[in-house]
XYZ file of C-alpha atoms in Angstrom:
748
model
C 63.792 109.299 65.142
C 67.209 110.687 64.990
C 70.200 108.479 65.770
C 70.996 110.537 68.948
C 67.251 110.129 70.123
C 67.269 106.400 69.441
C 70.497 106.023 71.380
C 69.151 107.806 74.349
C 66.147 105.670 74.166
C 68.261 102.448 74.266
C 70.586 103.757 76.966
C 67.549 104.635 79.014
C 66.075 101.082 78.582
C 69.383 99.627 79.883
C 69.667 101.925 82.945
C 72.329 104.352 81.582
C 71.950 107.744 82.861
C 71.895 110.976 80.884
C 74.229 112.941 83.048
C 75.829 113.107 86.362
C 76.980 115.624 88.935
C 80.694 115.906 89.908
C 81.898 116.703 93.580
C 81.261 120.411 92.987
C 77.562 119.716 92.047
C 78.175 120.669 88.497
C 76.170 118.664 85.875
C 78.120 116.790 83.144
C 76.273 115.213 80.212
C 77.316 111.758 79.085
C 78.508 111.746 75.518
C 77.069 109.729 72.725
C 80.325 107.990 72.292
C 80.443 107.066 76.045
C 76.870 105.683 75.791
C 77.928 103.510 72.819
C 80.817 102.043 74.805
C 78.685 101.355 77.759
C 76.028 99.702 75.597
C 78.604 97.622 73.902
C 79.932 96.608 77.314
C 76.435 95.138 78.002
C 76.487 93.163 74.837
C 74.378 95.648 72.661
C 75.657 97.169 69.317
C 74.838 100.711 68.942
C 77.126 101.916 66.129
C 74.347 102.585 63.554
C 70.483 103.338 63.317
C 69.850 99.775 62.279
C 71.833 98.283 65.172
C 70.248 100.652 67.686
C 66.723 99.702 66.455
C 67.370 95.973 66.604
C 68.795 96.371 70.123
C 65.722 98.198 71.257
C 63.443 95.605 69.821
C 65.434 92.927 71.491
C 65.343 94.408 74.830
C 61.606 95.163 74.681
C 60.875 91.671 73.593
C 62.950 89.774 76.384
C 60.072 89.674 78.985
C 57.676 88.536 76.263
C 59.691 85.586 75.206
C 59.511 83.590 78.479
C 56.461 82.676 80.585
C 58.060 83.824 83.879
C 60.676 86.270 84.980
C 63.969 84.753 86.219
C 63.210 85.949 89.879
C 60.365 87.237 91.856
C 60.751 89.161 95.063
C 58.236 89.083 97.907
C 57.943 90.402 101.526
C 57.844 87.974 104.557
C 54.568 87.975 106.307
C 52.542 89.400 103.404
C 50.569 87.800 100.617
C 52.604 87.048 97.520
C 52.341 89.792 95.056
C 50.636 88.987 91.714
C 52.805 86.842 89.331
C 53.031 88.118 85.800
C 52.843 85.136 83.405
C 53.162 85.363 79.452
C 51.090 82.807 77.628
C 50.342 81.992 73.960
C 46.896 83.298 73.354
C 45.920 80.153 71.406
C 46.699 78.099 74.661
C 44.269 80.018 76.796
C 42.065 77.026 76.768
C 44.657 74.818 78.562
C 44.610 74.839 82.442
C 47.785 76.197 84.110
C 49.088 74.129 87.184
C 51.500 75.721 89.599
C 53.714 74.229 92.459
C 55.519 76.391 95.086
C 58.430 74.204 96.468
C 59.593 75.798 99.839
C 63.281 75.893 100.747
C 62.579 73.533 103.663
C 60.939 71.029 101.354
C 57.053 71.796 101.772
C 55.121 72.095 98.700
C 51.893 74.015 97.704
C 49.848 73.133 94.615
C 47.017 74.564 92.532
C 45.638 75.225 89.142
C 43.953 78.077 87.318
C 42.306 78.617 83.965
C 44.382 81.290 82.019
C 41.249 82.778 80.654
C 40.199 83.558 84.195
C 43.383 85.551 84.821
C 43.318 89.251 84.266
C 45.178 90.116 80.921
C 47.334 93.172 81.323
C 48.779 93.478 77.857
C 49.384 91.576 74.566
C 51.924 91.538 71.832
C 52.538 89.779 68.435
C 56.049 88.295 68.148
C 57.207 85.972 65.389
C 53.667 85.609 64.227
C 52.413 84.437 67.787
C 50.001 86.495 69.904
C 51.312 86.662 73.582
C 49.353 87.746 76.488
C 50.639 88.890 79.873
C 48.280 87.759 82.587
C 48.311 88.284 86.306
C 48.158 85.218 88.589
C 47.631 85.405 92.241
C 48.951 82.662 94.530
C 46.883 82.214 97.841
C 50.056 81.884 99.835
C 52.151 83.806 102.422
C 55.617 82.183 102.615
C 58.365 82.245 105.252
C 61.574 84.022 104.491
C 63.781 82.119 102.125
C 64.628 80.944 98.547
C 61.790 79.013 97.052
C 60.821 77.889 93.634
C 57.646 78.472 91.563
C 56.946 75.928 88.808
C 54.342 76.079 86.074
C 52.996 73.277 83.871
C 50.116 72.914 81.318
C 49.548 76.148 79.417
C 53.145 76.977 80.090
C 56.167 75.052 81.185
C 58.580 77.262 83.256
C 60.050 77.781 86.728
C 61.434 80.784 88.598
C 63.115 81.556 91.931
C 60.894 83.161 94.535
C 62.639 85.128 97.058
C 60.828 86.007 100.213
C 62.712 88.568 102.394
C 62.395 90.052 105.808
C 61.595 93.741 106.119
C 65.052 94.622 107.388
C 68.648 93.536 108.118
C 69.686 91.990 111.306
C 70.077 94.335 114.394
C 72.015 93.453 117.416
C 70.169 93.825 120.522
C 73.005 95.845 122.149
C 72.081 98.558 119.585
C 68.402 98.680 120.265
C 66.898 101.762 121.929
C 69.646 104.212 122.807
C 72.393 101.516 122.739
C 75.664 102.578 121.219
C 78.894 100.801 120.799
C 82.459 101.366 119.716
C 85.512 99.411 118.395
C 88.864 99.826 116.524
C 89.700 99.493 112.889
C 92.882 97.816 111.808
C 94.575 96.441 108.759
C 95.192 92.817 109.516
C 98.464 92.578 107.435
C 99.917 95.415 109.532
C 99.641 93.750 112.931
C 102.990 93.194 114.656
C 103.702 90.326 116.936
C 106.662 88.431 118.316
C 105.318 85.197 116.809
C 104.074 86.077 113.325
C 106.042 85.578 110.237
C 106.160 89.254 108.984
C 102.376 89.775 108.364
C 99.461 89.838 110.805
C 97.573 86.593 110.806
C 94.438 85.071 112.317
C 96.052 84.197 115.471
C 97.226 87.782 115.856
C 93.715 88.893 115.360
C 92.484 86.631 117.984
C 95.091 87.903 120.351
C 94.220 91.537 119.444
C 90.512 90.766 120.529
C 91.854 89.216 123.901
C 93.933 92.261 124.488
C 91.282 94.972 123.578
C 88.156 93.370 124.895
C 89.068 94.186 128.589
C 89.416 97.806 127.516
C 85.657 97.924 126.454
C 86.110 97.222 122.685
C 83.036 95.676 121.263
C 84.125 95.259 117.728
C 87.255 94.941 115.696
C 87.063 96.035 112.016
C 89.443 94.563 109.458
C 90.391 95.167 105.802
C 88.895 92.867 103.282
C 90.104 89.343 103.778
C 89.501 88.092 100.273
C 91.669 85.837 98.417
C 94.368 87.469 96.399
C 96.929 86.080 93.793
C 98.901 83.208 95.310
C 101.118 83.078 92.267
C 101.735 86.831 92.159
C 102.168 87.951 95.723
C 102.990 91.526 94.797
C 99.251 91.911 93.756
C 98.219 93.032 97.234
C 95.229 95.382 97.127
C 92.407 93.807 99.260
C 89.898 95.892 97.213
C 91.092 94.242 93.888
C 90.909 90.613 94.770
C 91.068 87.482 92.794
C 87.874 86.207 94.562
C 85.544 87.549 97.266
C 84.214 84.071 97.971
C 87.521 82.863 99.633
C 90.134 83.951 101.931
C 93.622 85.276 101.729
C 95.677 82.218 102.670
C 98.651 84.349 103.781
C 96.732 85.015 107.008
C 97.005 81.555 107.951
C 99.083 80.989 111.206
C 101.126 78.127 109.906
C 102.059 76.948 113.289
C 98.649 76.719 114.442
C 97.638 74.197 111.723
C 96.827 70.810 113.549
C 98.746 68.770 111.054
C 102.069 70.291 112.216
C 102.369 67.879 115.172
C 102.349 64.756 112.750
C 104.603 66.487 110.130
C 108.349 66.258 110.823
C 109.296 67.904 107.429
C 107.308 71.016 108.284
C 108.621 71.175 111.782
C 112.265 70.918 110.344
C 111.539 73.644 107.713
C 110.214 75.991 110.390
C 113.237 75.215 112.721
C 115.669 76.026 109.901
C 113.961 79.346 109.115
C 113.826 80.172 112.848
C 117.651 79.434 113.212
C 118.608 81.406 110.124
C 116.753 84.479 111.380
C 114.231 84.539 108.562
C 111.299 85.179 110.701
C 113.018 88.054 112.649
C 113.939 89.514 109.294
C 110.417 89.448 108.024
C 109.054 90.771 111.281
C 111.619 93.697 111.365
C 110.839 94.933 107.869
C 109.207 98.402 108.010
C 106.848 97.173 105.317
C 105.116 93.795 104.756
C 107.359 91.697 102.375
C 104.591 89.865 100.612
C 106.938 87.718 98.316
C 108.986 86.934 101.534
C 106.012 85.988 103.524
C 104.606 83.889 100.710
C 108.013 82.106 100.086
C 108.165 81.238 103.780
C 104.606 80.111 104.266
C 103.415 78.186 101.224
C 106.286 75.371 101.195
C 105.438 74.610 104.807
C 101.772 74.517 103.997
C 102.415 72.028 101.173
C 104.253 69.824 103.685
C 101.276 70.093 106.103
C 98.868 69.160 103.259
C 100.958 66.121 102.199
C 101.024 65.029 105.854
C 97.139 65.459 106.234
C 96.574 63.552 102.909
C 98.868 60.638 103.929
C 97.394 60.410 107.343
C 93.705 61.090 106.819
C 92.892 60.475 103.219
C 93.017 57.318 101.106
C 93.716 57.148 97.294
C 91.190 59.214 95.603
C 90.690 61.604 98.448
C 88.238 59.476 100.450
C 88.476 59.141 104.231
C 91.162 56.697 105.422
C 89.517 54.807 108.233
C 87.480 56.706 110.786
C 89.270 59.892 110.850
C 87.356 63.124 112.129
C 89.741 65.440 110.225
C 88.786 63.735 106.924
C 85.202 64.070 107.709
C 85.652 67.771 108.673
C 87.632 68.493 105.410
C 84.805 66.696 103.275
C 82.176 68.569 105.134
C 83.814 71.802 104.105
C 84.155 70.767 100.503
C 80.584 69.966 100.578
C 79.463 73.189 102.009
C 81.487 75.262 99.573
C 80.439 73.125 96.564
C 81.182 74.070 92.945
C 82.474 77.407 93.899
C 85.353 75.921 95.815
C 86.078 73.394 93.112
C 86.216 76.180 90.390
C 88.264 78.449 92.617
C 90.885 75.705 93.379
C 91.014 74.721 89.803
C 91.896 78.306 88.909
C 94.671 78.336 91.487
C 96.022 75.025 90.034
C 95.808 76.336 86.381
C 97.418 79.664 87.513
C 100.325 77.746 89.129
C 100.876 75.435 86.195
C 100.857 78.160 83.458
C 103.010 80.520 85.504
C 105.649 77.830 85.935
C 105.508 77.095 82.132
C 105.828 80.737 81.427
C 102.487 81.277 79.609
C 100.439 82.653 82.400
C 102.589 85.319 84.049
C 100.127 88.157 84.439
C 96.613 86.872 83.677
C 94.423 83.819 82.682
C 94.169 85.678 79.306
C 97.850 84.680 78.836
C 97.016 81.013 79.024
C 96.312 78.931 75.839
C 92.945 79.847 74.504
C 91.021 76.558 75.405
C 91.796 77.232 79.089
C 89.961 80.552 78.930
C 86.669 78.688 79.275
C 86.176 77.018 82.618
C 83.739 74.526 80.952
C 86.166 73.384 78.074
C 87.312 69.839 77.703
C 90.861 70.922 78.233
C 90.058 72.321 81.501
C 88.046 69.231 82.444
C 91.010 67.076 81.501
C 93.514 69.215 83.544
C 91.175 68.929 86.631
C 91.108 65.061 86.261
C 94.894 64.827 85.983
C 95.670 67.502 88.800
C 93.177 66.280 91.456
C 95.594 66.341 94.250
C 96.949 69.712 93.355
C 93.429 71.141 93.389
C 92.730 69.514 96.632
C 95.744 71.254 98.182
C 94.244 74.692 97.445
C 91.016 73.430 98.980
C 92.954 72.443 102.086
C 94.495 75.956 102.301
C 90.926 77.521 102.199
C 89.840 75.064 104.964
C 92.540 75.967 107.229
C 91.857 79.781 106.603
C 88.242 79.245 107.402
C 88.872 77.314 110.606
C 91.227 79.907 111.904
C 88.755 82.645 111.077
C 86.093 80.818 112.662
C 88.278 80.753 115.944
C 88.572 84.439 115.819
C 84.761 84.793 115.748
C 84.164 82.195 118.425
C 86.768 83.832 120.719
C 85.097 87.267 120.235
C 81.863 85.709 121.441
C 83.589 84.074 124.503
C 85.048 87.490 125.380
C 81.550 89.013 125.475
C 82.215 91.241 122.474
C 78.810 92.577 121.312
C 79.581 92.435 117.760
C 83.127 91.017 117.526
C 84.575 90.688 114.123
C 83.533 93.347 111.489
C 84.552 92.477 107.940
C 84.767 94.512 104.823
C 83.321 93.467 101.547
C 85.192 94.888 98.474
C 83.039 96.347 95.631
C 84.326 93.967 93.017
C 87.177 91.677 91.720
C 90.081 91.997 89.500
C 89.388 90.797 85.948
C 92.527 88.648 86.089
C 91.173 86.664 88.951
C 89.280 83.545 89.704
C 85.743 85.053 90.306
C 85.792 86.824 86.906
C 87.230 83.723 85.058
C 84.519 81.485 86.529
C 81.541 83.877 85.690
C 82.664 85.774 82.652
C 79.171 86.232 81.324
C 78.178 88.327 84.450
C 80.535 91.082 83.698
C 80.642 94.087 81.361
C 83.658 94.131 79.043
C 85.663 97.218 78.243
C 84.539 99.199 81.200
C 85.651 99.613 84.771
C 83.849 100.804 87.967
C 85.107 104.233 89.142
C 83.842 107.607 90.531
C 83.292 111.090 89.015
C 85.512 113.886 90.151
C 85.196 114.808 93.917
C 86.877 117.121 96.338
C 89.587 114.660 97.255
C 90.062 113.135 93.703
C 89.554 115.993 91.365
C 90.458 114.005 88.192
C 87.891 111.297 89.155
C 88.644 107.591 89.793
C 89.078 104.531 87.722
C 89.199 101.624 89.995
C 89.944 98.935 87.383
C 87.086 96.671 88.639
C 84.919 95.090 86.015
C 81.146 95.696 86.862
C 78.528 93.011 86.912
C 75.652 93.940 84.585
C 72.278 94.498 86.140
C 70.673 92.254 83.604
C 73.181 89.360 84.330
C 72.509 89.633 87.987
C 68.769 89.452 87.650
C 68.941 86.611 84.967
C 70.928 84.720 87.592
C 68.406 85.290 90.320
C 70.960 87.359 92.230
C 72.878 84.201 93.034
C 76.300 85.862 92.515
C 75.288 88.493 95.127
C 73.877 85.834 97.463
C 77.048 83.809 97.416
C 79.296 86.799 98.086
C 77.187 87.981 101.006
C 77.025 84.617 102.577
C 80.832 83.925 102.242
C 81.594 87.285 103.894
C 79.030 87.186 106.658
C 80.338 83.837 107.912
C 82.052 83.920 111.432
C 81.312 87.681 111.451
C 79.085 90.040 113.680
C 79.108 92.960 111.053
C 79.739 93.532 107.435
C 80.880 96.796 105.935
C 79.724 96.901 102.320
C 82.173 99.180 100.288
C 80.565 101.740 98.083
C 76.963 100.557 99.065
C 75.774 103.080 96.448
C 76.488 100.297 93.906
C 73.185 98.589 94.943
C 71.462 101.586 93.252
C 73.968 102.692 90.656
C 77.557 102.311 89.563
C 79.823 104.826 87.710
C 81.155 102.852 84.553
C 84.404 104.308 83.022
C 85.238 103.081 79.502
C 88.649 101.483 79.244
C 91.237 104.116 78.053
C 89.012 107.076 78.746
C 89.237 109.647 81.444
C 86.862 109.075 84.484
C 85.151 112.286 83.383
C 83.930 110.341 80.406
C 82.108 107.812 82.354
C 78.437 107.567 83.304
C 76.167 105.951 85.834
C 74.282 102.637 85.301
C 71.104 101.855 87.446
C 70.829 98.660 89.415
C 67.757 96.991 91.018
C 67.949 98.413 94.304
C 64.856 97.056 95.870
C 65.631 93.384 94.889
C 69.146 93.770 96.048
C 68.193 95.269 99.428
C 65.766 92.332 99.915
C 68.448 89.772 99.222
C 70.890 91.787 101.679
C 68.220 91.790 104.444
C 67.577 88.007 104.083
C 71.304 87.133 104.213
C 71.943 89.496 107.093
C 69.038 87.936 109.185
C 70.339 84.448 108.510
C 73.802 85.245 109.448
C 72.883 87.400 112.375
C 75.131 90.044 110.853
C 74.722 93.858 111.147
C 75.234 95.616 107.825
C 77.207 98.983 107.473
C 76.965 100.734 104.106
C 79.941 102.907 103.023
C 77.804 105.563 101.402
C 80.567 108.360 100.889
C 80.794 110.334 97.671
C 77.830 111.608 95.620
C 74.871 109.982 97.128
C 71.664 109.629 95.129
C 68.745 111.457 96.756
C 66.611 109.219 99.032
C 69.127 106.466 99.191
C 70.315 107.026 102.770
C 66.687 106.888 103.814
C 66.133 103.532 102.007
C 69.163 102.103 103.750
C 68.079 103.294 107.186
C 64.711 101.733 106.478
C 66.424 98.377 106.107
C 68.398 98.790 109.318
C 71.625 99.547 107.478
C 74.164 101.909 109.152
C 75.226 104.890 107.097
C 78.941 106.028 107.135
C 79.869 109.405 108.597
C 83.372 110.696 108.689
C 84.543 113.829 110.665
C 86.325 115.207 107.684
C 83.142 115.466 105.616
C 80.396 116.369 108.291
C 80.464 120.043 107.813
C 77.767 122.702 107.145
C 77.675 124.777 103.962
C 79.824 127.571 105.821
C 82.444 125.030 106.645
C 81.633 124.545 110.300
C 81.859 120.998 111.681
C 78.467 119.520 112.633
C 77.703 119.421 116.360
C 77.793 115.898 117.740
C 74.105 115.913 118.443
C 73.455 116.593 114.847
C 74.899 113.352 113.622
C 72.293 110.626 112.561
C 71.744 107.767 114.950
C 71.746 105.253 112.195
C 75.350 105.554 111.358
C 78.948 104.356 111.928
C 81.113 107.464 112.811
C 84.869 107.686 112.542
C 87.664 110.159 111.587
C 89.011 108.579 108.561
C 89.319 105.420 106.380
C 91.980 103.459 104.635
C 91.699 105.758 101.521
C 91.931 108.980 103.407
C 94.645 110.658 105.446
C 95.060 109.699 109.067
C 94.300 112.557 111.418
C 97.925 113.477 111.962
C 98.563 113.128 108.177
C 95.487 115.440 107.598
C 96.685 117.990 109.981
C 100.060 118.098 108.418
C 98.694 118.009 104.882
C 100.650 115.088 104.070
C 98.155 113.845 101.542
C 98.239 117.086 99.683
C 101.977 116.995 99.506
C 101.928 113.442 98.144
C 99.384 114.247 95.538
C 101.103 117.251 94.280
C 104.343 115.290 94.198
C 102.644 112.462 92.170
C 100.832 114.799 89.840
C 97.304 113.902 90.996
C 96.057 117.292 90.974
C 94.690 118.569 87.589
C 96.415 121.909 88.062
C 98.427 124.087 90.508
C 95.446 126.062 91.192
C 93.558 122.992 92.332
C 96.585 122.137 94.769
C 96.473 125.587 96.155
C 92.677 125.479 96.618
C 93.062 122.075 98.524
C 95.682 123.584 100.710
C 93.577 126.702 101.391
C 90.647 124.466 102.158
C 92.563 122.338 104.528
C 93.790 125.404 106.499
C 90.192 126.578 106.833
C 89.010 123.155 107.937
C 91.706 122.868 110.548
C 90.680 126.170 112.021
C 87.034 125.197 111.971
C 87.850 121.826 113.672
C 89.807 123.634 116.433
C 86.823 125.961 116.898
C 84.298 122.961 117.089
C 86.534 121.090 119.558
C 86.916 124.134 121.850
C 83.234 124.974 121.762
C 82.705 121.405 123.140
C 85.192 122.071 125.927
C 87.520 119.376 124.558
C 90.503 121.685 124.148
C 91.443 124.712 126.229
C 89.590 127.791 125.141
C 92.382 130.326 125.913
C 95.158 129.058 123.598
C 95.805 130.841 120.259
C 94.980 128.547 117.165
C 98.473 128.856 115.953
C 99.657 126.727 118.988
C 98.061 123.837 117.281
C 98.119 124.786 113.644
C 101.771 125.340 113.484
C 102.950 122.104 115.066
C 102.421 118.380 114.476
C 98.895 117.342 115.888
C 99.098 116.690 119.592
C 97.919 113.655 121.523
C 95.344 115.877 122.997
C 93.955 117.000 119.651
C 93.558 113.327 118.606
C 91.879 112.362 121.760
C 89.591 115.314 121.555
C 88.510 114.480 118.039
C 87.366 110.907 119.116
C 85.740 112.177 122.209
C 83.853 114.610 119.992
C 82.560 111.691 117.897
C 81.980 109.527 121.107
C 79.395 112.098 121.993
C 77.233 111.642 118.831
C 74.028 109.523 119.042
C 75.402 107.507 116.181
C 75.214 103.695 116.981
C 78.815 102.655 116.135
C 82.083 104.765 116.656
C 85.208 103.192 115.071
C 88.761 104.343 116.212
C 91.543 104.123 113.678
C 94.546 102.991 115.632
C 97.037 104.831 113.209
C 95.350 108.093 114.369
C 95.993 107.260 118.121
C 99.561 106.088 117.501
C 100.504 109.410 115.595
C 101.000 107.813 112.194
C 100.978 110.287 109.268
C 100.870 107.826 106.279
C 97.477 106.556 105.190
C 97.155 102.718 104.279
C 96.303 103.516 100.637
C 96.485 106.628 98.446
C 93.949 106.293 95.627
C 95.198 106.765 92.177
C 98.570 105.112 92.953
C 99.922 101.724 92.644
C 103.600 101.428 92.878
C 104.192 105.065 93.506
C 103.099 104.832 97.117
C 103.671 101.718 99.433
C 99.965 100.994 99.649
C 98.728 97.972 101.694
C 102.170 97.352 103.125
C 102.439 99.590 106.233
C 102.657 97.963 109.582
C 101.543 99.394 112.897
C 104.450 100.768 115.020
C 103.641 98.781 118.065
C 103.138 95.043 118.714
C 99.780 93.680 120.038
C 100.717 93.621 123.699
C 102.302 96.966 123.389
C 99.103 98.372 121.886
C 96.937 97.404 124.816
C 99.529 98.869 127.240
C 100.084 102.061 125.378
C 99.125 105.127 127.432
C 97.509 106.861 124.518
C 95.467 103.706 123.599
C 94.320 103.342 127.331
C 93.567 107.149 127.870
C 91.307 107.156 124.676
C 89.563 103.787 125.514
C 88.948 104.822 129.039
C 87.227 108.046 127.898
C 85.172 106.301 125.160
C 84.142 103.597 127.625
C 82.757 106.293 129.939
C 80.839 107.894 127.036
C 79.814 104.669 125.532
C 79.496 102.214 128.285
C 79.171 98.458 127.360
C 75.528 97.029 127.307
C 74.282 95.589 130.681
C 74.541 91.692 130.865
C 71.915 90.142 128.765
C 71.926 92.772 126.106
C 74.793 91.370 124.176
C 74.207 90.410 120.657
C 74.683 86.983 119.251
C 77.916 86.541 117.167
C 77.647 85.992 113.411
C 76.695 82.472 112.450
C 79.726 80.146 112.156
């Protein structure tokens, strides 16, 4: 066996693909060097023949060295599938007892003779003869997370996940039901009362303003926790943790402790008198450090007041106080994850102030790199009150987000809040620090070259390894889904292709040197269906890019909406798909946060920006992009005219040679409203004529990503004639469900 053949064999064992296709459909083979880097990231040395042979042996022997796999997946309403059990051949005379403990507390027991079980294979390891036998359990279990335990001939236990056949589906979407809503960036909401950034109260007020116009869902950017100690790290798609919330979205003046806190009220009055709030609100872009500097000191005063009023020494309840009981209930619900996250926040604050943790936890003294170290435990004991402060912040954020979800339900919105789940986390953040063994080192998630990103993409997010996910019985995935489905009627999963495969890019290499790594799609879809049903939360899968064959059908089979954008829905000849050709099981829209707004698309603003920032690989590529855009604009005009949405007699140059008219934007959304697709999302920036997109992929400081505000305040939005005209048209094309059809809001 040659080194290359052995390397390929090891890569295949661990799910690394041999090649990929770029956005033009051209195959690109993954180099041996890239394979070695990806294998190393998974923890397997592959620098020599000997190392590769040892790695192959280790991988092959893993399932033989334990009686049970770490997790088993079964289908609700069906008999449990056969359970593979690995036993010592010389213990086949011992009986094997089993117990299944249901999540709700019921138990089922039985015993079998190992020799009576079918033997599927055998293997000698370390002088022992091992047999893999197949055991059937005479059970059909309800959906949930259960545990199977063995004793006697083998001592072992495993998680048994029983999943429903599909994700939750709101009644309003059954049959021919269709809905629509608006998509916003929460930070960009303007109001006369916020502190320079949209907050949870603004989101509630937006729902109150738009629900009467027929809006059934409001989509928001990821609300994940960012970096309190570094407020300039603002990408919601590179968060510190997806398990918790961005506390800058807290409406400080809505925190109940304000009434009993003179110090906080005085601080607010002083900022109001100095014009600080007006200054932050008037800024064209969100001033994150300014907002943080205004909010956090007041929130500290509110926490101190809460602690003095409601908590006794040691954090226990002081007397009979409902707020203390509610806080302790929140702490209990969030458990160890909240404790570890808040500990990370306290450590970040401490080391940043001492100058040894300016950029990352990797800058901290080495003993603090390990969350389980004695030094970290000592810090946690000494800084109990500070850790509790960060828990208090998460409690307030959660309460205010819950109020948004509850208000959407009261307003009769059929879905209400639609949240966005980022693909991964920043390696400098709390989620990575707490679970370092889950992640691959030396690589980042990205994407191969495509039509919009011709150099490929490196998103800088460390991937979780498929093996680590499975070894942990998918608990990390379960916790992230559960946290983001709370108080929510729908969840958009960014780059849902990651349930099947992720494109890993070696650190320091071009994205073209990356390769795909396969993930356990069937298992992860089962977990997603179970969590979706429990939270009564619709799932939307962002499946843009190079989609593996058959994946969309698998998603649809689970009741997961696909993602269809007007820009990309074209035939091979460049014509735009007719409305009736769109799939029913889809969310449709014109654009997303990573793509140009329709006005920006029409003017080629994104092409100009990419050229100025040297994001094209060549001048020829830039010219090709401009020619393609000119062709697409003409094809879009033709499509809209054929549908009778624009006057047929006008010369195309009337629209091509000027900024996009209001009627062009309205026509594009009416075009999508005619599709059979279940959900239509309107991007408010399109309706308001904004040319700049929220985020330009491939840039950080070169472009003001994640800072742009909407040009109008919430009250002005609802009264704007462009908004009212479009919502009236869509309301006619997609009427709200009849009374009694409304779906339940996400579990709170």
